[in-house]
Amino acid sequence: MDAVEIKGPAAAFGPRHEDINEDANRFGDRYSIRFVGKDKVCTNLKYKDKHSSVSKDVSKEWCDGCPERDGCAYFEPFNQIKNKTRSLTAPHNYLEIFPDILDQWGDIEVVLIDETPWYNIFEKTARIGAHDISHTRSALRKLDDEDKADSDVIKRALSLLDTLSAGLSDKDGGERQADRAYELATSIDFDELTTELTKIHDGRVLEGTDYTDAIVAIADNLTEIKQTARWASDQGIIGEFDSPPEQLWGVDNSTKDNAKFELRWRNVDLMEIARQKPVFVLATEMPTESVEAMFDLPVVTVEDTVTPEAEIIQLNSRMAGITRLRKRNQTFDNLVEFTRSLFGSRLLVR
């Protein structure tokens, strides 16, 4: 993300990086908050490297009762917000938590989202690998042995796992298995299973086993995937909706010997950000219609397309200030008009 001069408080979101600190340092003291992943900073040996593998509620419970919380680097940004730090820099994948934080941070004037491709609408992703299926099979058998769930539902869930597994080993990409998996998933009542499987999953993670429960991942996100596919169809991004396209539901065989079944869905939480503060989306590949759907608001689009008729001025002397621009008439008038148009608008810059 390149530096942008902001006169007032701002929240700036850049591309996803393993560590945002290096990029954020370019902004100087104004952008002083850094968000660091829990697994990266957690010093509690009981929970270290396990936060990302359990549900958010369980992770929150661990943090709420942790004796090392007061000195934990993960909570430092939240403390800075409470102490009226005026600007924040974070990667894209923190966008979903900011409706709440921005509501608490009353001084902020603008949100910048940089380098956002259209598919960030489908921001959330769950990945199911072969080892995830193996662990979930084991958990289902445990529930069956202990009579914790309906045996017929368990059998149907196991059939779903068999279909996912076949898709992972399919050299042709697993499209047929993906369609079959969708049919099975939409015909199963997961409520009873997910409650018990979540308990088993979180317990095993705490013991040191790292995996994503396949049934829980599907059950928790199936509705969002269907809604996203329906929206993408309505927007003309995909064809007529029958089952979710491979971008939202299907096998990723791009990594040899490490195929995963991927679930992707639209991050509805993003819509709330633009209701809290004015939003600038910079250098995006998304069409205006997609951004309007993303935020469910009208969008002002500004393109930087240079044509032969464009007036290009490079000011490279100490005398080339606003007075020089004013003498050029049209450029100055355009800048004034552009500035006036920003107030009260949600802006997309391409």
Coordinates of C-alpha atoms in Angstrom, one line a residue:
M1 CA 0.0 0.0 0.0
D2 CA 1.4 3.4 -1.0
A3 CA 1.3 6.3 1.5
V4 CA -1.8 8.5 1.3
E5 CA -1.9 11.9 2.9
I6 CA -4.9 12.1 5.3
K7 CA -5.5 15.3 7.3
G8 CA -7.8 13.7 9.8
P9 CA -8.0 10.3 11.6
A10 CA -8.1 7.3 9.2
A11 CA -8.3 3.5 9.2
A12 CA -6.3 2.0 6.3
F13 CA -6.6 -1.6 5.1
G14 CA -4.0 -3.1 2.8
P15 CA -3.5 -6.5 1.1
R16 CA -3.1 -9.6 3.2
H17 CA 0.4 -10.1 4.4
E18 CA 1.8 -12.6 7.0
D19 CA 3.0 -9.5 8.8
I20 CA 1.5 -6.1 8.1
N21 CA 4.1 -4.3 10.2
E22 CA 6.7 -3.8 7.4
D23 CA 4.3 -2.1 5.1
A24 CA 2.6 -0.2 7.9
N25 CA 5.9 1.3 9.0
R26 CA 6.0 3.4 5.8
F27 CA 3.2 5.5 7.1
G28 CA 5.1 6.8 10.1
D29 CA 3.7 7.6 13.5
R30 CA 0.3 8.6 12.3
Y31 CA -0.5 4.9 11.6
S32 CA 0.6 3.5 14.9
I33 CA -1.7 0.5 15.5
R34 CA -0.7 -3.0 14.4
F35 CA -2.9 -6.1 14.5
V36 CA -1.0 -9.3 15.1
G37 CA -2.5 -12.7 15.0
K38 CA -3.3 -14.4 18.2
D39 CA -1.3 -17.5 17.4
K40 CA 1.7 -15.4 16.6
V41 CA 1.8 -13.5 19.9
C42 CA 0.2 -15.9 22.4
T43 CA 2.6 -16.8 25.2
N44 CA 0.3 -19.1 27.1
L45 CA 1.7 -22.5 26.4
K46 CA -1.7 -24.1 26.9
Y47 CA -3.3 -22.1 24.0
K48 CA -0.3 -21.0 21.9
D49 CA -0.7 -21.9 18.1
K50 CA -4.3 -23.2 18.7
H51 CA -6.5 -20.1 18.5
S52 CA -6.9 -20.3 14.7
S53 CA -8.0 -23.9 14.9
V54 CA -10.9 -23.5 17.2
S55 CA -14.2 -21.5 17.1
K56 CA -14.0 -17.8 17.8
D57 CA -16.1 -18.3 20.9
V58 CA -13.7 -20.8 22.4
S59 CA -10.7 -18.6 21.5
K60 CA -12.4 -15.7 23.2
E61 CA -13.1 -17.8 26.3
W62 CA -9.4 -18.7 26.5
C63 CA -8.4 -15.0 26.3
D64 CA -11.0 -13.8 28.7
G65 CA -9.7 -16.1 31.5
C66 CA -6.0 -15.9 30.5
P67 CA -3.6 -14.7 33.3
E68 CA -1.2 -13.3 30.7
R69 CA -3.9 -11.1 29.0
D70 CA -2.7 -7.8 30.4
G71 CA 0.7 -8.2 28.8
C72 CA -0.5 -9.8 25.6
A73 CA 0.5 -7.9 22.4
Y74 CA -2.7 -9.0 20.6
F75 CA -4.7 -6.6 22.8
E76 CA -2.4 -3.7 22.5
P77 CA -4.2 -2.2 19.5
F78 CA -7.5 -2.3 21.3
N79 CA -6.0 -0.5 24.3
Q80 CA -4.6 2.1 21.9
I81 CA -8.0 2.7 20.4
K82 CA -9.4 3.2 23.9
N83 CA -6.6 5.7 24.6
K84 CA -7.7 7.8 21.5
T85 CA -5.0 6.7 19.0
R86 CA -6.2 8.4 15.9
S87 CA -5.2 6.1 13.0
L88 CA -5.0 2.4 12.3
T89 CA -3.4 0.2 9.7
A90 CA -4.5 -3.4 9.2
P91 CA -4.7 -6.1 6.4
H92 CA -7.9 -6.9 4.5
N93 CA -8.9 -9.9 6.6
Y94 CA -9.5 -7.6 9.6
L95 CA -12.3 -5.7 7.8
E96 CA -15.0 -7.8 9.2
I97 CA -14.3 -6.9 12.9
F98 CA -14.3 -3.1 12.3
P99 CA -18.0 -2.2 12.3
D100 CA -17.8 -2.6 16.1
I101 CA -14.4 -1.0 16.6
L102 CA -15.1 2.0 14.3
D103 CA -18.4 2.6 16.2
Q104 CA -16.3 2.9 19.4
W105 CA -13.7 5.1 17.7
G106 CA -15.7 8.2 17.3
D107 CA -13.0 10.5 15.9
I108 CA -12.3 8.5 12.7
E109 CA -13.2 10.3 9.5
V110 CA -12.5 7.9 6.7
V111 CA -11.8 4.3 5.9
L112 CA -9.3 3.4 3.1
I113 CA -9.4 -0.1 1.5
D114 CA -6.4 -0.5 -0.9
E115 CA -5.8 -3.0 -3.7
T116 CA -9.1 -4.7 -3.5
P117 CA -9.9 -7.3 -6.3
W118 CA -13.5 -8.1 -6.9
Y119 CA -13.3 -11.5 -5.3
N120 CA -12.7 -10.0 -1.8
I121 CA -16.5 -9.9 -1.8
F122 CA -16.0 -13.6 -1.2
E123 CA -13.7 -12.9 1.7
K124 CA -14.3 -15.8 4.0
T125 CA -12.9 -19.2 3.2
A126 CA -12.9 -22.7 4.9
R127 CA -10.6 -25.4 3.6
I128 CA -11.1 -29.1 4.2
G129 CA -8.2 -31.5 3.6
A130 CA -7.9 -35.3 3.7
H131 CA -6.7 -35.2 7.3
D132 CA -9.8 -33.1 8.2
I133 CA -12.0 -35.8 6.7
S134 CA -10.2 -38.5 8.6
H135 CA -10.6 -36.7 11.9
T136 CA -14.2 -36.0 11.2
R137 CA -14.9 -39.6 10.3
S138 CA -13.4 -40.6 13.7
A139 CA -15.5 -38.1 15.5
L140 CA -18.7 -39.3 13.8
R141 CA -18.0 -42.9 14.8
K142 CA -17.4 -41.8 18.3
L143 CA -20.8 -40.1 18.4
D144 CA -22.4 -43.2 16.9
D145 CA -20.8 -45.5 19.5
E146 CA -21.9 -43.2 22.4
D147 CA -25.4 -42.8 20.9
K148 CA -24.9 -39.0 20.9
A149 CA -26.7 -38.5 17.5
D150 CA -29.2 -40.1 15.2
S151 CA -27.5 -43.1 13.4
D152 CA -29.2 -42.4 10.1
V153 CA -27.9 -38.8 10.1
I154 CA -24.4 -40.0 10.9
K155 CA -24.5 -42.4 8.0
R156 CA -25.6 -39.7 5.6
A157 CA -22.8 -37.4 7.0
L158 CA -20.3 -40.2 6.4
S159 CA -21.5 -40.5 2.8
L160 CA -20.9 -36.8 2.4
L161 CA -17.3 -37.2 3.7
D162 CA -16.8 -40.1 1.2
T163 CA -17.9 -37.8 -1.6
L164 CA -15.6 -35.0 -0.5
S165 CA -12.7 -37.5 -0.3
A166 CA -13.4 -38.8 -3.8
G167 CA -13.3 -35.3 -5.1
L168 CA -9.9 -34.7 -3.5
S169 CA -8.4 -37.6 -5.4
D170 CA -10.2 -36.9 -8.7
K171 CA -7.6 -36.0 -11.4
D172 CA -10.3 -34.2 -13.4
G173 CA -10.9 -31.7 -10.6
G174 CA -13.7 -33.2 -8.7
E175 CA -16.5 -31.2 -10.3
R176 CA -18.9 -34.2 -10.4
Q177 CA -18.2 -35.0 -6.7
A178 CA -18.6 -31.3 -5.7
D179 CA -22.1 -31.3 -7.2
R180 CA -23.0 -34.6 -5.5
A181 CA -21.6 -33.2 -2.2
Y182 CA -23.8 -30.2 -2.5
E183 CA -26.9 -32.3 -3.0
L184 CA -26.0 -34.4 0.1
A185 CA -25.2 -31.4 2.2
T186 CA -28.4 -29.6 1.5
S187 CA -30.4 -32.7 2.5
I188 CA -28.9 -33.2 5.9
D189 CA -30.1 -31.7 9.2
F190 CA -26.8 -30.9 10.8
D191 CA -28.0 -29.2 14.0
E192 CA -27.6 -32.2 16.3
L193 CA -24.2 -33.3 14.8
T194 CA -22.5 -29.9 14.8
T195 CA -23.2 -29.3 18.5
E196 CA -21.5 -32.6 19.5
L197 CA -18.7 -32.4 16.8
T198 CA -17.7 -28.9 17.9
K199 CA -17.1 -30.2 21.4
I200 CA -15.0 -33.0 20.1
H201 CA -13.1 -30.8 17.7
D202 CA -12.2 -28.1 20.3
G203 CA -11.2 -30.7 22.8
R204 CA -8.8 -32.3 20.4
V205 CA -7.3 -29.0 19.3
L206 CA -6.6 -28.2 23.0
E207 CA -4.8 -31.6 23.2
G208 CA -2.7 -30.7 20.2
T209 CA -4.5 -32.0 17.1
D210 CA -4.9 -29.4 14.4
Y211 CA -7.8 -29.9 12.0
T212 CA -11.0 -28.4 10.6
D213 CA -14.1 -30.5 11.3
A214 CA -15.5 -31.0 7.8
I215 CA -19.2 -31.4 8.8
V216 CA -19.0 -28.3 11.1
A217 CA -17.4 -26.2 8.4
I218 CA -20.1 -27.1 5.9
A219 CA -23.0 -26.8 8.3
D220 CA -21.9 -23.4 9.7
N221 CA -21.4 -21.9 6.2
L222 CA -23.8 -23.6 3.8
T223 CA -26.5 -20.9 4.1
E224 CA -23.9 -18.1 3.4
I225 CA -22.6 -20.1 0.4
K226 CA -26.0 -20.5 -1.1
Q227 CA -26.8 -16.8 -0.5
T228 CA -23.5 -15.8 -2.1
A229 CA -24.1 -18.0 -5.2
R230 CA -27.6 -16.6 -5.6
W231 CA -26.2 -13.0 -5.3
A232 CA -23.4 -13.8 -7.8
S233 CA -26.0 -15.1 -10.2
D234 CA -28.3 -12.0 -9.8
Q235 CA -25.2 -9.8 -10.5
G236 CA -24.3 -11.7 -13.6
I237 CA -21.0 -12.8 -12.2
I238 CA -21.9 -16.4 -12.7
G239 CA -24.6 -18.1 -14.8
E240 CA -27.9 -19.5 -13.7
F241 CA -27.6 -20.8 -10.2
D242 CA -28.1 -24.5 -9.7
S243 CA -25.2 -25.5 -7.4
P244 CA -22.4 -23.1 -6.2
P245 CA -19.6 -22.5 -8.8
E246 CA -16.1 -23.9 -8.1
Q247 CA -15.0 -20.4 -6.9
L248 CA -17.4 -20.9 -3.9
W249 CA -17.7 -24.7 -3.5
G250 CA -15.2 -27.3 -5.0
V251 CA -11.8 -28.9 -5.0
D252 CA -8.5 -27.0 -5.2
N253 CA -6.0 -29.3 -6.8
S254 CA -3.5 -26.5 -7.5
T255 CA -1.0 -27.9 -4.9
K256 CA 0.2 -31.4 -5.8
D257 CA -0.6 -34.0 -3.1
N258 CA -2.3 -31.4 -1.0
A259 CA -5.8 -31.0 -2.5
K260 CA -8.4 -29.3 -0.4
F261 CA -12.2 -28.9 -0.6
E262 CA -12.8 -25.1 -0.4
L263 CA -15.8 -23.2 0.7
R264 CA -15.9 -19.5 0.0
W265 CA -18.7 -17.0 0.7
R266 CA -19.6 -13.3 0.7
N267 CA -18.6 -11.4 3.8
V268 CA -21.8 -9.7 4.7
D269 CA -20.1 -7.8 7.6
L270 CA -18.3 -5.6 5.0
M271 CA -21.7 -4.0 4.2
E272 CA -21.8 -2.5 7.7
I273 CA -18.5 -0.6 7.4
A274 CA -19.8 1.9 4.9
R275 CA -22.7 2.6 7.2
Q276 CA -20.3 3.7 10.0
K277 CA -17.9 5.8 8.0
P278 CA -17.2 7.1 4.4
V279 CA -15.2 4.5 2.5
F280 CA -12.6 4.9 -0.2
V281 CA -11.8 1.7 -2.2
L282 CA -8.5 2.3 -4.0
A283 CA -7.1 0.7 -7.1
T284 CA -9.8 -1.9 -7.4
E285 CA -10.6 -4.3 -10.2
M286 CA -14.2 -4.6 -9.1
P287 CA -16.9 -3.1 -11.4
T288 CA -19.1 -0.4 -9.8
E289 CA -22.1 -2.8 -9.7
S290 CA -20.2 -5.2 -7.6
V291 CA -19.1 -2.6 -5.1
E292 CA -22.7 -1.3 -4.9
A293 CA -23.8 -4.8 -4.0
M294 CA -20.9 -5.3 -1.7
F295 CA -21.9 -2.3 0.5
D296 CA -25.5 -2.2 -0.5
L297 CA -25.1 1.6 -1.2
P298 CA -24.8 3.9 -4.1
V299 CA -21.2 4.3 -5.2
V300 CA -19.3 7.2 -6.8
T301 CA -16.8 5.9 -9.3
V302 CA -13.7 7.9 -10.3
E303 CA -11.4 6.4 -13.0
D304 CA -7.9 7.5 -13.7
T305 CA -8.0 6.6 -17.4
V306 CA -5.6 8.9 -19.3
T307 CA -6.8 9.9 -22.8
P308 CA -5.1 12.2 -25.4
E309 CA -7.4 14.9 -24.3
A310 CA -6.2 14.7 -20.6
E311 CA -4.3 17.6 -19.2
I312 CA -1.2 16.3 -17.4
I313 CA 0.9 18.7 -15.3
Q314 CA 4.1 17.9 -13.4
L315 CA 4.9 20.5 -10.8
N316 CA 8.6 20.2 -10.2
S317 CA 9.7 23.6 -8.9
R318 CA 9.3 25.6 -5.7
M319 CA 7.1 28.1 -7.7
A320 CA 4.7 25.4 -8.8
G321 CA 2.1 25.8 -6.1
I322 CA -1.7 26.3 -6.0
T323 CA -1.3 29.8 -7.6
R324 CA 0.3 28.2 -10.7
L325 CA -2.5 25.7 -10.8
R326 CA -5.1 28.4 -10.6
K327 CA -3.7 30.1 -13.7
R328 CA -4.2 26.9 -15.6
N329 CA -8.0 27.4 -15.0
Q330 CA -9.5 24.0 -16.0
T331 CA -7.2 21.8 -13.8
F332 CA -7.8 23.9 -10.8
D333 CA -11.6 24.0 -11.4
N334 CA -11.6 20.2 -11.8
L335 CA -9.8 19.7 -8.6
V336 CA -12.2 22.0 -6.7
E337 CA -15.2 20.3 -8.2
F338 CA -13.8 16.8 -7.4
T339 CA -13.1 17.8 -3.8
R340 CA -16.7 19.2 -3.4
S341 CA -18.1 15.9 -4.8
L342 CA -16.5 13.9 -2.0
F343 CA -18.5 15.2 0.9
G344 CA -21.3 12.9 1.9
S345 CA -20.4 10.3 -0.7
R346 CA -19.1 6.7 -0.7
L347 CA -16.3 6.7 -3.1
L348 CA -14.8 4.0 -5.4
V349 CA -11.5 5.0 -7.0
R350 CA -10.2 2.9 -9.9

